[in-house]
Amino acid sequence: MIFLKYSFKTKEKINNTISKTIEKYISKKEILEDLKKLFSQTKSKSVKELIIKNFSNIHNEDVIPFIIEILENADDEIRRNIAYVCKNFNDINLAHYIQKFLKSENPRLKASVIIALWQFEQLRLQLTIQISKLLLSKEKEDKIAAIFIL
């Protein structure tokens, strides 16, 4: 029994040491640069979506210029993922770049933007109006997007 406790503590200590060693050698910045390079090189939409989603896990300010750069030419799914990433930065300056997508015909994109921007009280009236429009719409997808938001 004593041996098991000792083994567990040793294994835990080894895992912590490995984690700390990895953190020393692989910085978030290096991971970010590799993901940006992969994003630029791949033609796979699903890989690009996964890369954008992972930017929210990295939570590094260096992500912001990159996502802003790709935002204009991205498709709606990539834009939805970018809105999700923007939500995690809590930066009102990002609102300027994604707010224009509230006019999108894509209700899923609109919903993602509303969710991302909801953290900013000064935008809530405008966002509430957008949610109301989705709820009052005759389109099923709009109503689903509104329910997703709520």
PDB file of C-alpha atoms in Angstrom:
ATOM      1  CA  MET A   1       0.000   0.000   0.000  1.00  0.00           C
ATOM      2  CA  ILE A   2       2.790   2.415   0.873  1.00  0.00           C
ATOM      3  CA  PHE A   3       4.498   1.542  -2.425  1.00  0.00           C
ATOM      4  CA  LEU A   4       1.339   2.415  -4.385  1.00  0.00           C
ATOM      5  CA  LYS A   5       1.088   5.807  -2.723  1.00  0.00           C
ATOM      6  CA  TYR A   6       4.750   6.459  -3.425  1.00  0.00           C
ATOM      7  CA  SER A   7       4.391   5.344  -7.061  1.00  0.00           C
ATOM      8  CA  PHE A   8       1.398   7.607  -7.581  1.00  0.00           C
ATOM      9  CA  LYS A   9       3.188  10.615  -6.141  1.00  0.00           C
ATOM     10  CA  THR A  10       6.249   9.876  -8.248  1.00  0.00           C
ATOM     11  CA  LYS A  11       4.164   9.477 -11.411  1.00  0.00           C
ATOM     12  CA  GLU A  12       2.341  12.737 -10.676  1.00  0.00           C
ATOM     13  CA  LYS A  13       5.661  14.473 -10.071  1.00  0.00           C
ATOM     14  CA  ILE A  14       7.028  13.149 -13.371  1.00  0.00           C
ATOM     15  CA  ASN A  15       3.931  14.365 -15.242  1.00  0.00           C
ATOM     16  CA  ASN A  16       4.271  17.826 -13.695  1.00  0.00           C
ATOM     17  CA  THR A  17       7.951  17.948 -14.590  1.00  0.00           C
ATOM     18  CA  ILE A  18       7.216  16.918 -18.186  1.00  0.00           C
ATOM     19  CA  SER A  19       4.489  19.541 -18.457  1.00  0.00           C
ATOM     20  CA  LYS A  20       6.767  22.272 -17.155  1.00  0.00           C
ATOM     21  CA  THR A  21       9.549  21.181 -19.512  1.00  0.00           C
ATOM     22  CA  ILE A  22       7.209  21.263 -22.505  1.00  0.00           C
ATOM     23  CA  GLU A  23       5.988  24.717 -21.511  1.00  0.00           C
ATOM     24  CA  LYS A  24       9.590  25.953 -21.449  1.00  0.00           C
ATOM     25  CA  TYR A  25      10.385  24.708 -24.925  1.00  0.00           C
ATOM     26  CA  ILE A  26       7.094  25.211 -26.686  1.00  0.00           C
ATOM     27  CA  SER A  27       5.650  28.639 -26.188  1.00  0.00           C
ATOM     28  CA  LYS A  28       2.161  29.706 -27.122  1.00  0.00           C
ATOM     29  CA  LYS A  29       3.741  32.024 -29.649  1.00  0.00           C
ATOM     30  CA  GLU A  30       5.458  29.123 -31.432  1.00  0.00           C
ATOM     31  CA  ILE A  31       2.234  27.140 -31.498  1.00  0.00           C
ATOM     32  CA  LEU A  32       0.401  30.180 -32.824  1.00  0.00           C
ATOM     33  CA  GLU A  33       2.943  30.675 -35.614  1.00  0.00           C
ATOM     34  CA  ASP A  34       2.662  27.013 -36.619  1.00  0.00           C
ATOM     35  CA  LEU A  35      -1.136  27.189 -36.666  1.00  0.00           C
ATOM     36  CA  LYS A  36      -1.083  30.384 -38.744  1.00  0.00           C
ATOM     37  CA  LYS A  37       1.264  28.748 -41.241  1.00  0.00           C
ATOM     38  CA  LEU A  38      -0.925  25.640 -41.411  1.00  0.00           C
ATOM     39  CA  PHE A  39      -4.029  27.805 -41.891  1.00  0.00           C
ATOM     40  CA  SER A  40      -2.388  29.565 -44.840  1.00  0.00           C
ATOM     41  CA  GLN A  41      -1.170  26.354 -46.438  1.00  0.00           C
ATOM     42  CA  THR A  42      -4.198  24.098 -46.079  1.00  0.00           C
ATOM     43  CA  LYS A  43      -7.105  24.042 -48.479  1.00  0.00           C
ATOM     44  CA  SER A  44      -9.276  22.016 -46.089  1.00  0.00           C
ATOM     45  CA  LYS A  45     -12.151  24.040 -44.706  1.00  0.00           C
ATOM     46  CA  SER A  46     -12.562  21.727 -41.710  1.00  0.00           C
ATOM     47  CA  VAL A  47      -8.875  22.045 -40.793  1.00  0.00           C
ATOM     48  CA  LYS A  48      -9.152  25.837 -41.032  1.00  0.00           C
ATOM     49  CA  GLU A  49     -12.201  25.785 -38.759  1.00  0.00           C
ATOM     50  CA  LEU A  50     -10.354  23.659 -36.193  1.00  0.00           C
ATOM     51  CA  ILE A  51      -7.370  26.001 -36.270  1.00  0.00           C
ATOM     52  CA  ILE A  52      -9.574  29.032 -35.615  1.00  0.00           C
ATOM     53  CA  LYS A  53     -11.342  27.218 -32.772  1.00  0.00           C
ATOM     54  CA  ASN A  54      -7.978  26.410 -31.200  1.00  0.00           C
ATOM     55  CA  PHE A  55      -6.981  30.064 -31.224  1.00  0.00           C
ATOM     56  CA  SER A  56      -9.415  30.565 -28.353  1.00  0.00           C
ATOM     57  CA  ASN A  57      -7.477  27.969 -26.325  1.00  0.00           C
ATOM     58  CA  ILE A  58      -4.178  29.729 -26.949  1.00  0.00           C
ATOM     59  CA  HIS A  59      -5.629  33.077 -25.832  1.00  0.00           C
ATOM     60  CA  ASN A  60      -2.670  35.080 -27.045  1.00  0.00           C
ATOM     61  CA  GLU A  61      -3.045  38.700 -28.150  1.00  0.00           C
ATOM     62  CA  ASP A  62      -1.018  37.868 -31.277  1.00  0.00           C
ATOM     63  CA  VAL A  63      -4.079  35.980 -32.550  1.00  0.00           C
ATOM     64  CA  ILE A  64      -6.048  39.195 -33.019  1.00  0.00           C
ATOM     65  CA  PRO A  65      -4.246  40.704 -36.051  1.00  0.00           C
ATOM     66  CA  PHE A  66      -4.323  37.333 -37.800  1.00  0.00           C
ATOM     67  CA  ILE A  67      -8.047  36.733 -37.340  1.00  0.00           C
ATOM     68  CA  ILE A  68      -8.842  40.298 -38.370  1.00  0.00           C
ATOM     69  CA  GLU A  69      -6.770  39.824 -41.500  1.00  0.00           C
ATOM     70  CA  ILE A  70      -8.602  36.664 -42.581  1.00  0.00           C
ATOM     71  CA  LEU A  71     -12.061  37.862 -41.533  1.00  0.00           C
ATOM     72  CA  GLU A  72     -12.936  39.760 -44.718  1.00  0.00           C
ATOM     73  CA  ASN A  73     -12.251  36.927 -47.152  1.00  0.00           C
ATOM     74  CA  ALA A  74     -13.425  34.078 -44.945  1.00  0.00           C
ATOM     75  CA  ASP A  75     -16.623  32.131 -45.451  1.00  0.00           C
ATOM     76  CA  ASP A  76     -19.425  32.325 -42.894  1.00  0.00           C
ATOM     77  CA  GLU A  77     -18.322  29.222 -40.968  1.00  0.00           C
ATOM     78  CA  ILE A  78     -14.838  30.633 -40.447  1.00  0.00           C
ATOM     79  CA  ARG A  79     -16.407  33.972 -39.463  1.00  0.00           C
ATOM     80  CA  ARG A  80     -18.585  32.191 -36.898  1.00  0.00           C
ATOM     81  CA  ASN A  81     -15.495  30.611 -35.381  1.00  0.00           C
ATOM     82  CA  ILE A  82     -13.700  33.956 -35.391  1.00  0.00           C
ATOM     83  CA  ALA A  83     -16.631  35.510 -33.513  1.00  0.00           C
ATOM     84  CA  TYR A  84     -16.288  32.730 -30.944  1.00  0.00           C
ATOM     85  CA  VAL A  85     -12.590  33.532 -30.528  1.00  0.00           C
ATOM     86  CA  CYS A  86     -13.341  37.270 -30.233  1.00  0.00           C
ATOM     87  CA  LYS A  87     -15.732  36.547 -27.368  1.00  0.00           C
ATOM     88  CA  ASN A  88     -12.860  35.150 -25.336  1.00  0.00           C
ATOM     89  CA  PHE A  89     -10.723  38.275 -25.630  1.00  0.00           C
ATOM     90  CA  ASN A  90     -13.186  40.691 -24.015  1.00  0.00           C
ATOM     91  CA  ASP A  91     -11.876  43.501 -26.232  1.00  0.00           C
ATOM     92  CA  ILE A  92     -14.400  46.125 -27.369  1.00  0.00           C
ATOM     93  CA  ASN A  93     -12.085  47.030 -30.254  1.00  0.00           C
ATOM     94  CA  LEU A  94     -12.843  43.667 -31.840  1.00  0.00           C
ATOM     95  CA  ALA A  95     -16.527  44.596 -31.940  1.00  0.00           C
ATOM     96  CA  HIS A  96     -15.778  46.970 -34.806  1.00  0.00           C
ATOM     97  CA  TYR A  97     -14.623  44.070 -36.982  1.00  0.00           C
ATOM     98  CA  ILE A  98     -17.423  41.606 -36.302  1.00  0.00           C
ATOM     99  CA  GLN A  99     -20.378  43.935 -35.705  1.00  0.00           C
ATOM    100  CA  LYS A 100     -20.959  44.372 -39.448  1.00  0.00           C
ATOM    101  CA  PHE A 101     -21.880  40.683 -39.668  1.00  0.00           C
ATOM    102  CA  LEU A 102     -25.060  41.401 -37.743  1.00  0.00           C
ATOM    103  CA  LYS A 103     -26.384  42.344 -41.202  1.00  0.00           C
ATOM    104  CA  SER A 104     -25.532  38.913 -42.595  1.00  0.00           C
ATOM    105  CA  GLU A 105     -28.232  36.782 -44.152  1.00  0.00           C
ATOM    106  CA  ASN A 106     -26.763  33.795 -42.333  1.00  0.00           C
ATOM    107  CA  PRO A 107     -28.638  33.445 -39.014  1.00  0.00           C
ATOM    108  CA  ARG A 108     -25.949  31.198 -37.506  1.00  0.00           C
ATOM    109  CA  LEU A 109     -23.278  33.815 -38.158  1.00  0.00           C
ATOM    110  CA  LYS A 110     -25.543  36.512 -36.774  1.00  0.00           C
ATOM    111  CA  ALA A 111     -26.152  34.433 -33.629  1.00  0.00           C
ATOM    112  CA  SER A 112     -22.426  33.878 -33.092  1.00  0.00           C
ATOM    113  CA  VAL A 113     -21.732  37.588 -33.427  1.00  0.00           C
ATOM    114  CA  ILE A 114     -24.524  38.456 -30.976  1.00  0.00           C
ATOM    115  CA  ILE A 115     -23.144  35.972 -28.441  1.00  0.00           C
ATOM    116  CA  ALA A 116     -19.617  37.351 -28.888  1.00  0.00           C
ATOM    117  CA  LEU A 117     -20.746  40.958 -28.455  1.00  0.00           C
ATOM    118  CA  TRP A 118     -23.193  40.420 -25.585  1.00  0.00           C
ATOM    119  CA  GLN A 119     -20.421  40.975 -23.021  1.00  0.00           C
ATOM    120  CA  PHE A 120     -20.367  44.683 -23.945  1.00  0.00           C
ATOM    121  CA  GLU A 121     -23.254  46.428 -22.198  1.00  0.00           C
ATOM    122  CA  GLN A 122     -23.189  49.420 -24.541  1.00  0.00           C
ATOM    123  CA  LEU A 123     -24.132  47.100 -27.450  1.00  0.00           C
ATOM    124  CA  ARG A 124     -26.920  45.176 -25.735  1.00  0.00           C
ATOM    125  CA  LEU A 125     -29.802  47.342 -26.962  1.00  0.00           C
ATOM    126  CA  GLN A 126     -28.702  46.873 -30.569  1.00  0.00           C
ATOM    127  CA  LEU A 127     -28.195  43.155 -29.960  1.00  0.00           C
ATOM    128  CA  THR A 128     -31.606  42.799 -28.316  1.00  0.00           C
ATOM    129  CA  ILE A 129     -33.174  44.342 -31.418  1.00  0.00           C
ATOM    130  CA  GLN A 130     -31.328  41.808 -33.575  1.00  0.00           C
ATOM    131  CA  ILE A 131     -32.544  38.934 -31.388  1.00  0.00           C
ATOM    132  CA  SER A 132     -36.111  40.257 -31.649  1.00  0.00           C
ATOM    133  CA  LYS A 133     -35.833  40.347 -35.437  1.00  0.00           C
ATOM    134  CA  LEU A 134     -34.673  36.744 -35.446  1.00  0.00           C
ATOM    135  CA  LEU A 135     -37.525  35.682 -33.144  1.00  0.00           C
ATOM    136  CA  LEU A 136     -40.159  37.508 -35.212  1.00  0.00           C
ATOM    137  CA  SER A 137     -38.872  36.212 -38.525  1.00  0.00           C
ATOM    138  CA  LYS A 138     -40.918  33.734 -40.510  1.00  0.00           C
ATOM    139  CA  GLU A 139     -37.769  31.772 -41.320  1.00  0.00           C
ATOM    140  CA  LYS A 140     -37.245  28.627 -39.265  1.00  0.00           C
ATOM    141  CA  GLU A 141     -33.432  29.062 -39.258  1.00  0.00           C
ATOM    142  CA  ASP A 142     -33.802  32.568 -37.794  1.00  0.00           C
ATOM    143  CA  LYS A 143     -35.956  31.299 -34.954  1.00  0.00           C
ATOM    144  CA  ILE A 144     -33.494  28.463 -34.248  1.00  0.00           C
ATOM    145  CA  ALA A 145     -30.627  30.995 -34.149  1.00  0.00           C
ATOM    146  CA  ALA A 146     -32.580  33.171 -31.694  1.00  0.00           C
ATOM    147  CA  ILE A 147     -33.264  30.199 -29.437  1.00  0.00           C
ATOM    148  CA  PHE A 148     -29.573  29.251 -29.617  1.00  0.00           C
ATOM    149  CA  ILE A 149     -28.664  32.759 -28.428  1.00  0.00           C
ATOM    150  CA  LEU A 150     -31.115  32.658 -25.558  1.00  0.00           C
TER     151      LEU A 150
END
